[in-house]
Amino acid sequence: NAGVTQTPKFQVLKTGQSMTLQCAQDMNHNSMYWYRQDPGMGLRLIYYSASEGTTDKGEVPNGYNVSRLNKREFSLRLESAAPSQTSVYFCASSLTGTRGYTFGSGTRLTVV
Amino acid sequence: EDKVVQSPLSLVVHEGDTVTLNCSYEVTNFRSLLWYKQEKKAPTFLFMLTSSGIEKKSGRLSSILDKKELFSILNITATQTGDSAIYLCAVVTSSGSARQLTFGSGTQLTVLP
């Protein structure tokens, strides 16, 4: 019962470095999401993929790119990390997008 | 722009107290409202509400939605230290066939022994 698996759990980057956060789900969900969580800000949507082959911007997409590699996997890429991207990142998936959102355990990213 | 506002931002109570957490929203194409509890890691699902006036209950937690006044409340009775967490309210909206989840900033609840 893996659910949603995110890797890595922790990462420290230097300003300007790039990295990819990986997310995989084994629940045959259609929709997948990337959120960031900052203190006092709740979770804010970065990008989402309503179904395999589609991706759309959320509330805070600047500085990020995504790839829906297949139905299971949805990756988030930071091309040139900035200190403002220091945050906790959560991946989530949902069968229909209306109910049953399942979250991964999060990636704590620090950009110095 | 969709907006979800939770209040209070933080709350400190003693074990046994009853608390009421508030969530108001202004969104287009409302589909449902979700409550989550977040401790150290990922948010865990509590309730989904789609219809006004129908109370959802799970043990000491209950929630109700008012679609006319655009708010929801989460009640926790006889609080325990294990209830200490961030409680997140989120609204599901639709845009064509796509669904989005917009979160409030959360209420940090601390229950003291």
Coordinates of C-alpha atoms in Angstrom, one line a residue:
Chain A
N1 CA 0.0 0.0 0.0
A2 CA 2.6 2.6 -1.1
G3 CA 0.1 5.3 -2.2
V4 CA 2.1 8.4 -3.3
T5 CA 5.9 8.2 -3.1
Q6 CA 8.1 11.2 -3.3
T7 CA 11.8 11.4 -3.6
P8 CA 14.0 12.8 -2.2
K9 CA 12.7 13.5 1.3
F10 CA 15.3 16.3 1.9
Q11 CA 17.5 18.3 -0.4
V12 CA 19.9 21.2 0.0
L13 CA 20.7 23.1 -3.2
K14 CA 22.9 26.1 -4.0
T15 CA 21.4 29.0 -5.8
G16 CA 21.4 28.3 -9.5
Q17 CA 21.5 24.6 -9.3
S18 CA 18.9 22.4 -10.9
M19 CA 17.1 19.4 -9.6
T20 CA 14.0 17.2 -10.2
L21 CA 11.6 16.1 -7.6
Q22 CA 10.0 12.7 -8.4
C23 CA 6.5 11.5 -7.6
A24 CA 4.9 8.2 -8.3
Q25 CA 1.5 6.8 -7.4
D26 CA 0.2 3.2 -7.6
M27 CA -3.5 3.8 -7.2
N28 CA -4.3 4.2 -10.9
H29 CA -5.3 7.9 -10.3
N30 CA -5.9 10.1 -13.3
S31 CA -4.9 13.5 -11.7
M32 CA -1.7 14.5 -10.1
Y33 CA -0.6 17.7 -8.4
W34 CA 2.4 19.5 -7.1
Y35 CA 2.0 21.9 -4.1
R36 CA 4.4 23.9 -2.0
Q37 CA 3.8 24.7 1.6
D38 CA 5.3 27.7 3.3
P39 CA 4.7 28.8 6.9
G40 CA 1.3 30.6 7.3
M41 CA 0.5 30.1 3.6
G42 CA -1.3 26.8 3.4
L43 CA -0.6 24.7 0.3
R44 CA -0.3 26.5 -3.0
L45 CA -0.7 24.7 -6.3
I46 CA 2.3 24.8 -8.6
Y47 CA 1.2 22.6 -11.5
Y48 CA -1.3 19.9 -12.0
S49 CA -2.0 17.2 -14.5
A50 CA -5.7 16.3 -15.0
S51 CA -4.9 13.2 -17.0
E52 CA -1.9 11.5 -18.7
G53 CA -0.5 13.8 -21.4
T54 CA -1.8 17.1 -20.0
T55 CA -0.3 19.6 -17.6
D56 CA -1.5 23.0 -16.5
K57 CA -0.2 25.9 -14.4
G58 CA -1.5 26.4 -10.9
E59 CA -1.3 29.4 -8.6
V60 CA 2.6 29.7 -8.4
P61 CA 4.2 28.1 -11.5
N62 CA 7.1 30.5 -12.1
G63 CA 10.5 28.9 -11.8
Y64 CA 9.1 25.4 -12.2
N65 CA 8.5 22.9 -15.0
V66 CA 6.7 19.5 -14.8
S67 CA 6.5 16.3 -16.8
R68 CA 3.7 13.7 -16.7
L69 CA 5.9 10.9 -17.7
N70 CA 3.1 8.3 -17.7
K71 CA 0.0 7.7 -15.7
R72 CA 2.0 6.8 -12.5
E73 CA 4.7 9.5 -12.5
F74 CA 4.7 13.3 -12.3
S75 CA 8.0 15.1 -11.8
L76 CA 8.7 18.7 -10.8
R77 CA 11.9 20.4 -12.1
L78 CA 13.6 23.5 -10.8
E79 CA 15.9 24.7 -13.6
S80 CA 17.8 27.3 -11.6
A81 CA 17.0 27.2 -7.9
A82 CA 16.4 30.4 -5.9
P83 CA 16.2 30.9 -2.2
S84 CA 12.5 31.9 -2.6
Q85 CA 12.0 28.2 -3.6
T86 CA 12.9 27.0 -0.2
S87 CA 9.8 25.2 0.9
V88 CA 8.2 21.8 1.6
Y89 CA 6.9 20.3 -1.6
F90 CA 4.0 17.8 -1.7
C91 CA 2.8 15.7 -4.5
A92 CA -0.8 14.5 -4.6
S93 CA -3.0 12.4 -6.7
S94 CA -6.7 11.9 -7.2
L95 CA -8.9 9.5 -9.2
T96 CA -11.4 12.1 -10.4
G97 CA -10.1 15.4 -8.9
T98 CA -13.2 15.8 -6.9
R99 CA -12.6 13.5 -3.9
G100 CA -10.0 11.2 -2.5
Y101 CA -6.8 13.3 -2.7
T102 CA -3.8 11.3 -1.4
F103 CA -0.6 13.2 -0.5
G104 CA 3.0 12.1 -0.5
S105 CA 5.1 12.6 2.6
G106 CA 6.8 15.7 1.2
T107 CA 10.2 16.9 0.2
R108 CA 11.9 19.6 2.3
L109 CA 14.0 21.7 0.0
T110 CA 16.4 24.3 1.1
V111 CA 18.1 26.7 -1.4
V112 CA 21.2 28.5 0.0
Chain B
E1 CA -9.2 34.4 -8.2
D2 CA -10.4 31.6 -5.9
K3 CA -9.9 32.3 -2.2
V4 CA -10.2 30.2 0.9
V5 CA -9.8 31.8 4.3
Q6 CA -9.5 30.0 7.6
S7 CA -9.8 31.4 11.1
P8 CA -8.4 31.6 13.6
L9 CA -4.8 31.2 12.4
S10 CA -3.8 29.6 15.7
L11 CA -5.6 28.4 18.8
V12 CA -4.3 27.1 22.1
V13 CA -6.7 25.2 24.3
H14 CA -6.6 22.7 27.2
E15 CA -7.5 19.0 27.1
G16 CA -11.3 18.6 27.3
D17 CA -12.1 21.9 25.6
T18 CA -14.3 22.1 22.5
V19 CA -13.0 24.0 19.5
T20 CA -14.6 25.4 16.4
L21 CA -12.5 26.0 13.3
N22 CA -13.8 28.2 10.5
C23 CA -13.4 28.2 6.8
S24 CA -15.0 30.6 4.3
Y25 CA -14.5 30.6 0.6
E26 CA -15.1 32.7 -2.6
V27 CA -14.6 30.4 -5.6
T28 CA -16.1 29.8 -9.0
N29 CA -17.4 26.4 -9.9
F30 CA -17.6 24.9 -6.4
R31 CA -17.5 21.1 -6.3
S32 CA -16.8 20.2 -2.8
L33 CA -15.0 21.2 0.4
L34 CA -12.4 19.0 2.1
W35 CA -10.9 19.1 5.6
Y36 CA -7.5 17.7 6.3
K37 CA -5.4 17.2 9.5
Q38 CA -1.6 17.8 9.1
E39 CA 0.8 16.7 11.8
K40 CA 4.4 16.2 10.9
K41 CA 4.1 15.2 7.3
A42 CA 1.4 14.9 4.7
P43 CA -2.1 16.1 5.2
T44 CA -4.5 13.3 6.0
F45 CA -8.1 13.4 4.9
L46 CA -10.9 14.0 7.5
F47 CA -14.1 15.0 5.7
M48 CA -15.6 15.8 2.3
L49 CA -18.7 18.0 2.2
T50 CA -20.7 18.7 -0.9
S51 CA -24.2 19.5 0.4
S52 CA -25.4 22.2 2.8
G53 CA -26.7 21.3 6.2
I54 CA -25.5 17.7 6.3
E55 CA -23.2 17.1 9.2
K56 CA -20.4 14.7 8.8
K57 CA -19.2 13.0 12.0
S58 CA -16.2 10.9 12.9
G59 CA -15.8 10.3 16.6
R60 CA -15.2 13.6 18.3
L61 CA -14.9 15.5 15.0
S62 CA -17.8 16.9 13.0
S63 CA -18.2 19.3 10.2
I64 CA -20.9 21.1 8.3
L65 CA -21.2 23.2 5.1
D66 CA -23.3 26.2 4.4
K67 CA -23.3 26.7 0.6
K68 CA -25.5 29.8 0.8
E69 CA -23.2 31.7 3.2
L70 CA -20.1 30.0 1.7
F71 CA -18.5 28.6 4.9
S72 CA -17.8 25.5 6.7
I73 CA -16.9 24.7 10.3
L74 CA -15.0 21.9 11.9
N75 CA -15.8 21.1 15.5
I76 CA -13.7 19.0 17.8
T77 CA -15.2 18.1 21.2
A78 CA -13.3 16.8 24.3
T79 CA -10.0 17.7 22.7
Q80 CA -6.9 15.6 23.4
T81 CA -3.2 16.4 23.0
G82 CA -3.2 14.1 20.0
D83 CA -5.5 16.6 18.2
S84 CA -2.6 19.1 18.1
A85 CA -2.0 19.7 14.4
I86 CA -2.6 22.1 11.5
Y87 CA -6.2 21.8 10.2
L88 CA -6.5 22.6 6.5
C89 CA -9.6 23.5 4.6
A90 CA -9.6 23.1 0.8
V91 CA -12.1 23.7 -1.9
V92 CA -12.4 21.7 -5.1
T93 CA -13.3 23.7 -8.1
S94 CA -13.8 22.7 -11.7
S95 CA -12.6 24.3 -14.9
G96 CA -13.9 22.4 -17.8
S97 CA -12.9 18.8 -17.1
A98 CA -10.1 19.7 -14.8
R99 CA -10.4 19.9 -11.0
Q100 CA -8.3 22.0 -8.7
L101 CA -7.9 22.0 -4.9
T102 CA -7.4 25.5 -3.3
F103 CA -6.2 25.4 0.3
G104 CA -6.7 27.9 3.1
S105 CA -3.7 28.9 5.2
G106 CA -4.6 26.4 8.0
T107 CA -5.4 26.7 11.7
Q108 CA -2.6 25.6 14.0
L109 CA -4.3 23.9 17.0
T110 CA -2.3 23.2 20.1
V111 CA -3.9 21.2 22.9
L112 CA -2.2 21.5 26.3
P113 CA -2.4 18.7 28.9

